[in-house]
């Protein structure tokens, strides 16, 4: 029995050691991203949260500057996450003949009003010469981002204030306490204001937002997988709960009825 327990524990810890993440990177006040690499499945998971009324893009790989010719980039066109390659500064990227990114989820007005959150996955190596090959042995990755300066989904000049380069972003191994929050149970929902949250990973904080995106309150959590919150001071209505730790975040829509 002890051998079986130790084997299961070793298997669990080993599985965590096969994942690396950038954690959540806040690129601007309304644009963030995170990258998760799973060595066991050779799969990359990319999460993007950006303004829902315009295009936004992320360049990734190993490079020296944004819009560097031949670098891998994805952008949201209000329909799909386009898999593309850069043609250099002042030129729009060219979509790849085959889009290797697979949709996991697309949530509008989440976690706040006006923000769209996308989750996509693809293989480390797609076999496409235009696609960056993710290497789990790398400890850093370069990012460059941009978004439209005005509401539209036509790739155009973004302006100097709507882009930046983030070089040598750390890719850190996930530990037991750092796993992504992927499985969230929140109950009861609808609720009378006393809400229990259970997750697969330790929680660091819970943020509560109104339907209009206003931040209402933050609960600091002592890294536990289950917590009960009291929000009876809020009014009846719909709210968004942002459940997060250092490795990522998840959102739940909650109806309060008093």
PDB file of C-alpha atoms in Angstrom:
ATOM      1  CA  UNK A   1       0.000   0.000   0.000  1.00  0.00           C
ATOM      2  CA  UNK A   2       2.833   2.375   0.911  1.00  0.00           C
ATOM      3  CA  UNK A   3       4.602   1.596  -2.360  1.00  0.00           C
ATOM      4  CA  UNK A   4       1.432   2.367  -4.320  1.00  0.00           C
ATOM      5  CA  UNK A   5       0.958   5.650  -2.457  1.00  0.00           C
ATOM      6  CA  UNK A   6       4.565   6.687  -3.068  1.00  0.00           C
ATOM      7  CA  UNK A   7       4.252   5.740  -6.735  1.00  0.00           C
ATOM      8  CA  UNK A   8       1.099   7.845  -7.163  1.00  0.00           C
ATOM      9  CA  UNK A   9       2.741  10.758  -5.360  1.00  0.00           C
ATOM     10  CA  UNK A  10       5.832  10.479  -7.550  1.00  0.00           C
ATOM     11  CA  UNK A  11       3.662  10.337 -10.669  1.00  0.00           C
ATOM     12  CA  UNK A  12       1.735  13.446  -9.584  1.00  0.00           C
ATOM     13  CA  UNK A  13       4.884  15.440  -8.777  1.00  0.00           C
ATOM     14  CA  UNK A  14       6.521  14.287 -12.016  1.00  0.00           C
ATOM     15  CA  UNK A  15       3.513  15.473 -14.014  1.00  0.00           C
ATOM     16  CA  UNK A  16       3.803  18.937 -12.466  1.00  0.00           C
ATOM     17  CA  UNK A  17       7.523  19.008 -13.291  1.00  0.00           C
ATOM     18  CA  UNK A  18       6.555  18.583 -16.934  1.00  0.00           C
ATOM     19  CA  UNK A  19       4.787  21.941 -17.075  1.00  0.00           C
ATOM     20  CA  UNK A  20       6.266  25.416 -17.410  1.00  0.00           C
ATOM     21  CA  UNK A  21       4.472  28.744 -17.410  1.00  0.00           C
ATOM     22  CA  UNK A  22       5.092  32.436 -17.827  1.00  0.00           C
ATOM     23  CA  UNK A  23       2.321  33.180 -15.366  1.00  0.00           C
ATOM     24  CA  UNK A  24      -0.013  36.041 -16.212  1.00  0.00           C
ATOM     25  CA  UNK A  25       1.729  38.945 -17.964  1.00  0.00           C
ATOM     26  CA  UNK A  26      -0.105  42.270 -17.850  1.00  0.00           C
ATOM     27  CA  UNK A  27       0.989  43.813 -21.138  1.00  0.00           C
ATOM     28  CA  UNK A  28      -1.221  46.902 -20.814  1.00  0.00           C
ATOM     29  CA  UNK A  29      -4.207  48.059 -18.793  1.00  0.00           C
ATOM     30  CA  UNK A  30      -6.569  45.942 -20.937  1.00  0.00           C
ATOM     31  CA  UNK A  31      -4.336  43.276 -22.476  1.00  0.00           C
ATOM     32  CA  UNK A  32      -2.734  40.283 -20.760  1.00  0.00           C
ATOM     33  CA  UNK A  33      -1.410  36.874 -21.719  1.00  0.00           C
ATOM     34  CA  UNK A  34      -0.074  33.646 -20.265  1.00  0.00           C
ATOM     35  CA  UNK A  35       1.670  30.663 -21.819  1.00  0.00           C
ATOM     36  CA  UNK A  36       1.663  27.118 -20.459  1.00  0.00           C
ATOM     37  CA  UNK A  37       3.944  24.410 -21.868  1.00  0.00           C
ATOM     38  CA  UNK A  38       3.111  20.760 -21.194  1.00  0.00           C
ATOM     39  CA  UNK A  39       6.090  18.555 -21.935  1.00  0.00           C
ATOM     40  CA  UNK A  40       4.128  15.316 -21.491  1.00  0.00           C
ATOM     41  CA  UNK A  41       1.764  16.184 -24.338  1.00  0.00           C
ATOM     42  CA  UNK A  42       4.119  18.543 -26.248  1.00  0.00           C
ATOM     43  CA  UNK A  43       1.298  21.095 -26.192  1.00  0.00           C
ATOM     44  CA  UNK A  44       1.360  24.862 -25.693  1.00  0.00           C
ATOM     45  CA  UNK A  45      -1.662  26.635 -24.204  1.00  0.00           C
ATOM     46  CA  UNK A  46      -1.958  30.356 -24.899  1.00  0.00           C
ATOM     47  CA  UNK A  47      -4.389  32.615 -23.042  1.00  0.00           C
ATOM     48  CA  UNK A  48      -5.098  36.134 -24.301  1.00  0.00           C
ATOM     49  CA  UNK A  49      -7.355  38.729 -22.671  1.00  0.00           C
ATOM     50  CA  UNK A  50      -7.830  41.902 -24.700  1.00  0.00           C
ATOM     51  CA  UNK A  51     -10.329  44.598 -25.696  1.00  0.00           C
ATOM     52  CA  UNK A  52     -13.349  43.102 -27.459  1.00  0.00           C
ATOM     53  CA  UNK A  53     -13.848  45.991 -29.890  1.00  0.00           C
ATOM     54  CA  UNK A  54     -10.531  45.807 -31.774  1.00  0.00           C
ATOM     55  CA  UNK A  55      -7.767  43.518 -32.973  1.00  0.00           C
ATOM     56  CA  UNK A  56      -4.893  42.550 -30.701  1.00  0.00           C
ATOM     57  CA  UNK A  57      -1.813  40.500 -31.473  1.00  0.00           C
ATOM     58  CA  UNK A  58       1.027  38.615 -29.828  1.00  0.00           C
ATOM     59  CA  UNK A  59       4.408  37.776 -31.348  1.00  0.00           C
ATOM     60  CA  UNK A  60       6.371  35.023 -29.599  1.00  0.00           C
ATOM     61  CA  UNK A  61       9.589  33.082 -29.959  1.00  0.00           C
ATOM     62  CA  UNK A  62      13.225  34.164 -29.971  1.00  0.00           C
ATOM     63  CA  UNK A  63      13.863  37.558 -31.560  1.00  0.00           C
ATOM     64  CA  UNK A  64      15.299  41.033 -31.045  1.00  0.00           C
ATOM     65  CA  UNK A  65      12.430  43.342 -32.003  1.00  0.00           C
ATOM     66  CA  UNK A  66       8.714  43.593 -32.628  1.00  0.00           C
ATOM     67  CA  UNK A  67       7.394  42.816 -36.120  1.00  0.00           C
ATOM     68  CA  UNK A  68      10.714  41.179 -36.962  1.00  0.00           C
ATOM     69  CA  UNK A  69      10.498  39.589 -40.396  1.00  0.00           C
ATOM     70  CA  UNK A  70       9.769  35.859 -40.304  1.00  0.00           C
ATOM     71  CA  UNK A  71       8.653  35.722 -36.668  1.00  0.00           C
ATOM     72  CA  UNK A  72       5.552  33.888 -35.508  1.00  0.00           C
ATOM     73  CA  UNK A  73       2.504  35.965 -34.526  1.00  0.00           C
ATOM     74  CA  UNK A  74      -1.177  35.477 -33.765  1.00  0.00           C
ATOM     75  CA  UNK A  75      -3.932  38.083 -33.871  1.00  0.00           C
ATOM     76  CA  UNK A  76      -7.641  38.229 -33.064  1.00  0.00           C
ATOM     77  CA  UNK A  77      -9.850  39.350 -35.971  1.00  0.00           C
ATOM     78  CA  UNK A  78     -13.222  39.134 -34.157  1.00  0.00           C
ATOM     79  CA  UNK A  79     -13.764  35.649 -35.544  1.00  0.00           C
ATOM     80  CA  UNK A  80     -10.695  33.475 -34.967  1.00  0.00           C
ATOM     81  CA  UNK A  81      -7.167  33.679 -33.642  1.00  0.00           C
ATOM     82  CA  UNK A  82      -5.220  34.014 -36.878  1.00  0.00           C
ATOM     83  CA  UNK A  83      -1.977  32.037 -37.182  1.00  0.00           C
ATOM     84  CA  UNK A  84       0.408  34.282 -39.132  1.00  0.00           C
ATOM     85  CA  UNK A  85       3.992  35.315 -39.862  1.00  0.00           C
ATOM     86  CA  UNK A  86       5.469  38.817 -39.756  1.00  0.00           C
ATOM     87  CA  UNK A  87       6.686  40.538 -42.930  1.00  0.00           C
ATOM     88  CA  UNK A  88       8.641  43.274 -41.188  1.00  0.00           C
ATOM     89  CA  UNK A  89       7.837  46.721 -39.815  1.00  0.00           C
ATOM     90  CA  UNK A  90       5.039  48.653 -41.575  1.00  0.00           C
ATOM     91  CA  UNK A  91       3.687  45.516 -43.255  1.00  0.00           C
ATOM     92  CA  UNK A  92       0.684  43.482 -42.114  1.00  0.00           C
ATOM     93  CA  UNK A  93       1.441  39.853 -41.210  1.00  0.00           C
ATOM     94  CA  UNK A  94       0.522  37.089 -43.640  1.00  0.00           C
ATOM     95  CA  UNK A  95      -1.876  34.373 -42.403  1.00  0.00           C
ATOM     96  CA  UNK A  96      -0.474  30.845 -42.592  1.00  0.00           C
ATOM     97  CA  UNK A  97      -2.125  28.497 -45.110  1.00  0.00           C
ATOM     98  CA  UNK A  98      -2.990  26.203 -42.178  1.00  0.00           C
ATOM     99  CA  UNK A  99      -4.056  27.519 -38.779  1.00  0.00           C
ATOM    100  CA  UNK A 100      -2.556  25.190 -36.184  1.00  0.00           C
ATOM    101  CA  UNK A 101      -4.131  26.857 -33.142  1.00  0.00           C
ATOM    102  CA  UNK A 102      -7.126  24.978 -31.708  1.00  0.00           C
ATOM    103  CA  UNK A 103      -9.849  26.848 -29.812  1.00  0.00           C
ATOM    104  CA  UNK A 104     -10.416  25.825 -26.195  1.00  0.00           C
ATOM    105  CA  UNK A 105     -12.644  28.693 -25.061  1.00  0.00           C
ATOM    106  CA  UNK A 106     -13.795  32.144 -26.177  1.00  0.00           C
ATOM    107  CA  UNK A 107     -15.481  34.245 -23.490  1.00  0.00           C
ATOM    108  CA  UNK A 108     -16.745  37.747 -24.191  1.00  0.00           C
ATOM    109  CA  UNK A 109     -17.084  40.359 -21.429  1.00  0.00           C
ATOM    110  CA  UNK A 110     -14.930  38.147 -19.209  1.00  0.00           C
ATOM    111  CA  UNK A 111     -13.520  38.809 -16.668  1.00  0.00           C
ATOM    112  CA  UNK A 112     -14.890  42.331 -17.082  1.00  0.00           C
ATOM    113  CA  UNK A 113     -17.166  44.156 -19.478  1.00  0.00           C
ATOM    114  CA  UNK A 114     -15.309  45.048 -22.684  1.00  0.00           C
ATOM    115  CA  UNK A 115     -12.710  42.277 -22.411  1.00  0.00           C
ATOM    116  CA  UNK A 116     -12.564  39.072 -24.463  1.00  0.00           C
ATOM    117  CA  UNK A 117     -10.612  36.104 -23.110  1.00  0.00           C
ATOM    118  CA  UNK A 118      -9.332  33.462 -25.521  1.00  0.00           C
ATOM    119  CA  UNK A 119      -7.680  30.125 -24.784  1.00  0.00           C
ATOM    120  CA  UNK A 120      -6.004  28.238 -27.644  1.00  0.00           C
ATOM    121  CA  UNK A 121      -3.615  25.291 -27.871  1.00  0.00           C
ATOM    122  CA  UNK A 122      -1.212  23.906 -30.440  1.00  0.00           C
ATOM    123  CA  UNK A 123       1.605  21.386 -30.727  1.00  0.00           C
ATOM    124  CA  UNK A 124       5.139  22.434 -29.844  1.00  0.00           C
ATOM    125  CA  UNK A 125       6.243  21.569 -33.381  1.00  0.00           C
ATOM    126  CA  UNK A 126       3.563  21.833 -36.071  1.00  0.00           C
ATOM    127  CA  UNK A 127       5.880  21.075 -38.969  1.00  0.00           C
ATOM    128  CA  UNK A 128       5.056  24.499 -40.450  1.00  0.00           C
ATOM    129  CA  UNK A 129       8.196  26.514 -41.224  1.00  0.00           C
ATOM    130  CA  UNK A 130       6.335  29.706 -40.275  1.00  0.00           C
ATOM    131  CA  UNK A 131       5.548  28.418 -36.776  1.00  0.00           C
ATOM    132  CA  UNK A 132       7.880  28.864 -33.833  1.00  0.00           C
ATOM    133  CA  UNK A 133       8.940  25.541 -32.305  1.00  0.00           C
ATOM    134  CA  UNK A 134       8.407  25.604 -28.545  1.00  0.00           C
ATOM    135  CA  UNK A 135      11.297  23.989 -26.663  1.00  0.00           C
ATOM    136  CA  UNK A 136      10.499  22.856 -23.135  1.00  0.00           C
ATOM    137  CA  UNK A 137      14.195  23.059 -22.234  1.00  0.00           C
ATOM    138  CA  UNK A 138      14.188  26.822 -22.770  1.00  0.00           C
ATOM    139  CA  UNK A 139      13.830  28.899 -19.620  1.00  0.00           C
ATOM    140  CA  UNK A 140      12.879  32.150 -21.371  1.00  0.00           C
ATOM    141  CA  UNK A 141      10.732  33.259 -24.295  1.00  0.00           C
ATOM    142  CA  UNK A 142      10.365  36.601 -26.074  1.00  0.00           C
ATOM    143  CA  UNK A 143       7.051  38.390 -26.588  1.00  0.00           C
ATOM    144  CA  UNK A 144       5.951  41.450 -28.533  1.00  0.00           C
ATOM    145  CA  UNK A 145       2.400  42.729 -28.582  1.00  0.00           C
ATOM    146  CA  UNK A 146       0.216  45.292 -30.277  1.00  0.00           C
ATOM    147  CA  UNK A 147      -3.416  46.342 -30.435  1.00  0.00           C
ATOM    148  CA  UNK A 148      -5.424  48.723 -32.564  1.00  0.00           C
ATOM    149  CA  UNK A 149      -5.529  52.344 -31.426  1.00  0.00           C
ATOM    150  CA  UNK A 150      -9.245  52.521 -32.284  1.00  0.00           C
ATOM    151  CA  UNK A 151     -12.217  50.126 -32.454  1.00  0.00           C
ATOM    152  CA  UNK A 152     -11.739  48.041 -35.630  1.00  0.00           C
ATOM    153  CA  UNK A 153     -10.546  44.623 -36.752  1.00  0.00           C
ATOM    154  CA  UNK A 154      -8.549  45.627 -39.838  1.00  0.00           C
ATOM    155  CA  UNK A 155      -4.808  45.275 -39.313  1.00  0.00           C
ATOM    156  CA  UNK A 156      -3.422  48.795 -39.491  1.00  0.00           C
ATOM    157  CA  UNK A 157      -0.922  51.099 -37.780  1.00  0.00           C
ATOM    158  CA  UNK A 158      -1.364  50.761 -34.040  1.00  0.00           C
ATOM    159  CA  UNK A 159       0.516  53.851 -32.866  1.00  0.00           C
ATOM    160  CA  UNK A 160       3.527  54.040 -30.562  1.00  0.00           C
ATOM    161  CA  UNK A 161       1.498  53.725 -27.358  1.00  0.00           C
ATOM    162  CA  UNK A 162      -0.220  50.470 -28.302  1.00  0.00           C
ATOM    163  CA  UNK A 163       2.709  48.100 -28.622  1.00  0.00           C
ATOM    164  CA  UNK A 164       5.766  46.913 -26.745  1.00  0.00           C
ATOM    165  CA  UNK A 165       8.419  44.206 -26.598  1.00  0.00           C
ATOM    166  CA  UNK A 166       8.920  41.933 -23.582  1.00  0.00           C
ATOM    167  CA  UNK A 167      12.159  40.022 -24.073  1.00  0.00           C
ATOM    168  CA  UNK A 168      13.486  37.101 -22.021  1.00  0.00           C
ATOM    169  CA  UNK A 169      10.262  36.348 -20.163  1.00  0.00           C
ATOM    170  CA  UNK A 170      10.870  33.567 -17.641  1.00  0.00           C
ATOM    171  CA  UNK A 171       9.347  30.125 -18.122  1.00  0.00           C
ATOM    172  CA  UNK A 172       9.098  28.564 -14.674  1.00  0.00           C
ATOM    173  CA  UNK A 173       8.384  24.977 -13.679  1.00  0.00           C
ATOM    174  CA  UNK A 174       5.060  24.543 -11.962  1.00  0.00           C
ATOM    175  CA  UNK A 175       5.269  23.296  -8.396  1.00  0.00           C
ATOM    176  CA  UNK A 176       2.594  21.507  -6.397  1.00  0.00           C
ATOM    177  CA  UNK A 177       1.181  24.796  -5.113  1.00  0.00           C
ATOM    178  CA  UNK A 178       1.464  26.596  -8.455  1.00  0.00           C
ATOM    179  CA  UNK A 179      -0.812  24.531 -10.681  1.00  0.00           C
ATOM    180  CA  UNK A 180      -3.172  26.362 -12.994  1.00  0.00           C
ATOM    181  CA  UNK A 181      -6.702  26.839 -11.686  1.00  0.00           C
ATOM    182  CA  UNK A 182      -8.551  24.799 -14.300  1.00  0.00           C
ATOM    183  CA  UNK A 183     -11.308  23.093 -12.323  1.00  0.00           C
ATOM    184  CA  UNK A 184     -13.528  25.483 -10.351  1.00  0.00           C
ATOM    185  CA  UNK A 185     -16.694  24.575  -8.487  1.00  0.00           C
ATOM    186  CA  UNK A 186     -18.625  27.561  -7.129  1.00  0.00           C
ATOM    187  CA  UNK A 187     -21.836  26.989  -5.190  1.00  0.00           C
ATOM    188  CA  UNK A 188     -24.612  27.690  -4.590  1.00  0.00           C
ATOM    189  CA  UNK A 189     -25.253  29.631  -7.789  1.00  0.00           C
ATOM    190  CA  UNK A 190     -27.641  31.508  -7.670  1.00  0.00           C
ATOM    191  CA  UNK A 191     -26.499  32.461  -4.189  1.00  0.00           C
ATOM    192  CA  UNK A 192     -27.768  34.335  -1.160  1.00  0.00           C
ATOM    193  CA  UNK A 193     -24.295  35.817  -0.650  1.00  0.00           C
ATOM    194  CA  UNK A 194     -22.479  32.965   1.107  1.00  0.00           C
ATOM    195  CA  UNK A 195     -20.421  31.288  -1.611  1.00  0.00           C
ATOM    196  CA  UNK A 196     -18.059  28.321  -1.463  1.00  0.00           C
ATOM    197  CA  UNK A 197     -15.305  27.922  -4.050  1.00  0.00           C
ATOM    198  CA  UNK A 198     -13.433  24.644  -4.604  1.00  0.00           C
ATOM    199  CA  UNK A 199     -10.549  24.357  -7.079  1.00  0.00           C
ATOM    200  CA  UNK A 200      -7.846  21.948  -8.204  1.00  0.00           C
ATOM    201  CA  UNK A 201      -5.077  24.375  -7.162  1.00  0.00           C
ATOM    202  CA  UNK A 202      -4.332  26.728  -4.312  1.00  0.00           C
ATOM    203  CA  UNK A 203      -6.065  30.112  -4.528  1.00  0.00           C
ATOM    204  CA  UNK A 204      -4.190  33.345  -3.882  1.00  0.00           C
ATOM    205  CA  UNK A 205      -7.006  35.852  -4.273  1.00  0.00           C
ATOM    206  CA  UNK A 206     -10.563  36.306  -5.517  1.00  0.00           C
ATOM    207  CA  UNK A 207     -11.607  39.544  -7.226  1.00  0.00           C
ATOM    208  CA  UNK A 208     -15.259  40.496  -7.643  1.00  0.00           C
ATOM    209  CA  UNK A 209     -16.448  42.633 -10.577  1.00  0.00           C
ATOM    210  CA  UNK A 210     -19.809  44.066 -11.551  1.00  0.00           C
ATOM    211  CA  UNK A 211     -21.393  43.450 -14.957  1.00  0.00           C
ATOM    212  CA  UNK A 212     -20.068  46.826 -16.104  1.00  0.00           C
ATOM    213  CA  UNK A 213     -16.503  45.855 -15.202  1.00  0.00           C
ATOM    214  CA  UNK A 214     -16.191  47.837 -11.968  1.00  0.00           C
ATOM    215  CA  UNK A 215     -13.871  46.233  -9.438  1.00  0.00           C
ATOM    216  CA  UNK A 216     -15.849  45.859  -6.225  1.00  0.00           C
ATOM    217  CA  UNK A 217     -13.674  43.907  -3.811  1.00  0.00           C
ATOM    218  CA  UNK A 218     -10.712  41.582  -3.396  1.00  0.00           C
ATOM    219  CA  UNK A 219     -10.417  38.620  -1.030  1.00  0.00           C
ATOM    220  CA  UNK A 220      -6.855  37.594  -0.146  1.00  0.00           C
ATOM    221  CA  UNK A 221      -6.737  33.817   0.301  1.00  0.00           C
ATOM    222  CA  UNK A 222      -4.105  31.877   2.226  1.00  0.00           C
ATOM    223  CA  UNK A 223      -3.268  29.462  -0.602  1.00  0.00           C
ATOM    224  CA  UNK A 224      -6.046  26.954  -0.036  1.00  0.00           C
ATOM    225  CA  UNK A 225      -8.134  24.925  -2.481  1.00  0.00           C
ATOM    226  CA  UNK A 226     -11.437  25.643  -0.765  1.00  0.00           C
ATOM    227  CA  UNK A 227     -12.785  28.906   0.605  1.00  0.00           C
ATOM    228  CA  UNK A 228     -16.144  30.319   1.676  1.00  0.00           C
ATOM    229  CA  UNK A 229     -16.789  34.000   0.934  1.00  0.00           C
ATOM    230  CA  UNK A 230     -19.395  36.402   2.283  1.00  0.00           C
ATOM    231  CA  UNK A 231     -20.662  38.948  -0.258  1.00  0.00           C
ATOM    232  CA  UNK A 232     -23.988  39.749   1.395  1.00  0.00           C
ATOM    233  CA  UNK A 233     -23.064  43.440   1.300  1.00  0.00           C
ATOM    234  CA  UNK A 234     -23.597  43.430  -2.478  1.00  0.00           C
ATOM    235  CA  UNK A 235     -26.955  43.933  -4.156  1.00  0.00           C
ATOM    236  CA  UNK A 236     -28.894  41.328  -6.102  1.00  0.00           C
ATOM    237  CA  UNK A 237     -27.546  40.953  -9.619  1.00  0.00           C
ATOM    238  CA  UNK A 238     -24.913  39.340 -11.843  1.00  0.00           C
ATOM    239  CA  UNK A 239     -21.235  39.445 -10.880  1.00  0.00           C
ATOM    240  CA  UNK A 240     -17.952  38.034 -12.170  1.00  0.00           C
ATOM    241  CA  UNK A 241     -15.607  36.258  -9.759  1.00  0.00           C
ATOM    242  CA  UNK A 242     -11.951  36.181 -10.835  1.00  0.00           C
ATOM    243  CA  UNK A 243     -10.187  33.307  -9.057  1.00  0.00           C
ATOM    244  CA  UNK A 244      -6.405  33.448  -9.364  1.00  0.00           C
ATOM    245  CA  UNK A 245      -2.993  32.375  -8.215  1.00  0.00           C
ATOM    246  CA  UNK A 246       0.483  33.259  -9.491  1.00  0.00           C
ATOM    247  CA  UNK A 247       0.174  30.846 -12.412  1.00  0.00           C
ATOM    248  CA  UNK A 248      -3.157  31.910 -13.864  1.00  0.00           C
ATOM    249  CA  UNK A 249      -6.776  32.743 -13.302  1.00  0.00           C
ATOM    250  CA  UNK A 250     -10.284  31.488 -13.930  1.00  0.00           C
ATOM    251  CA  UNK A 251     -13.637  33.264 -13.992  1.00  0.00           C
ATOM    252  CA  UNK A 252     -17.118  32.400 -12.844  1.00  0.00           C
ATOM    253  CA  UNK A 253     -20.375  34.236 -13.451  1.00  0.00           C
ATOM    254  CA  UNK A 254     -22.426  34.448 -10.260  1.00  0.00           C
ATOM    255  CA  UNK A 255     -26.024  35.480  -9.669  1.00  0.00           C
ATOM    256  CA  UNK A 256     -26.812  36.957  -6.258  1.00  0.00           C
ATOM    257  CA  UNK A 257     -30.425  36.838  -5.132  1.00  0.00           C
ATOM    258  CA  UNK A 258     -31.520  38.308  -1.814  1.00  0.00           C
TER     259      UNK A 258
END
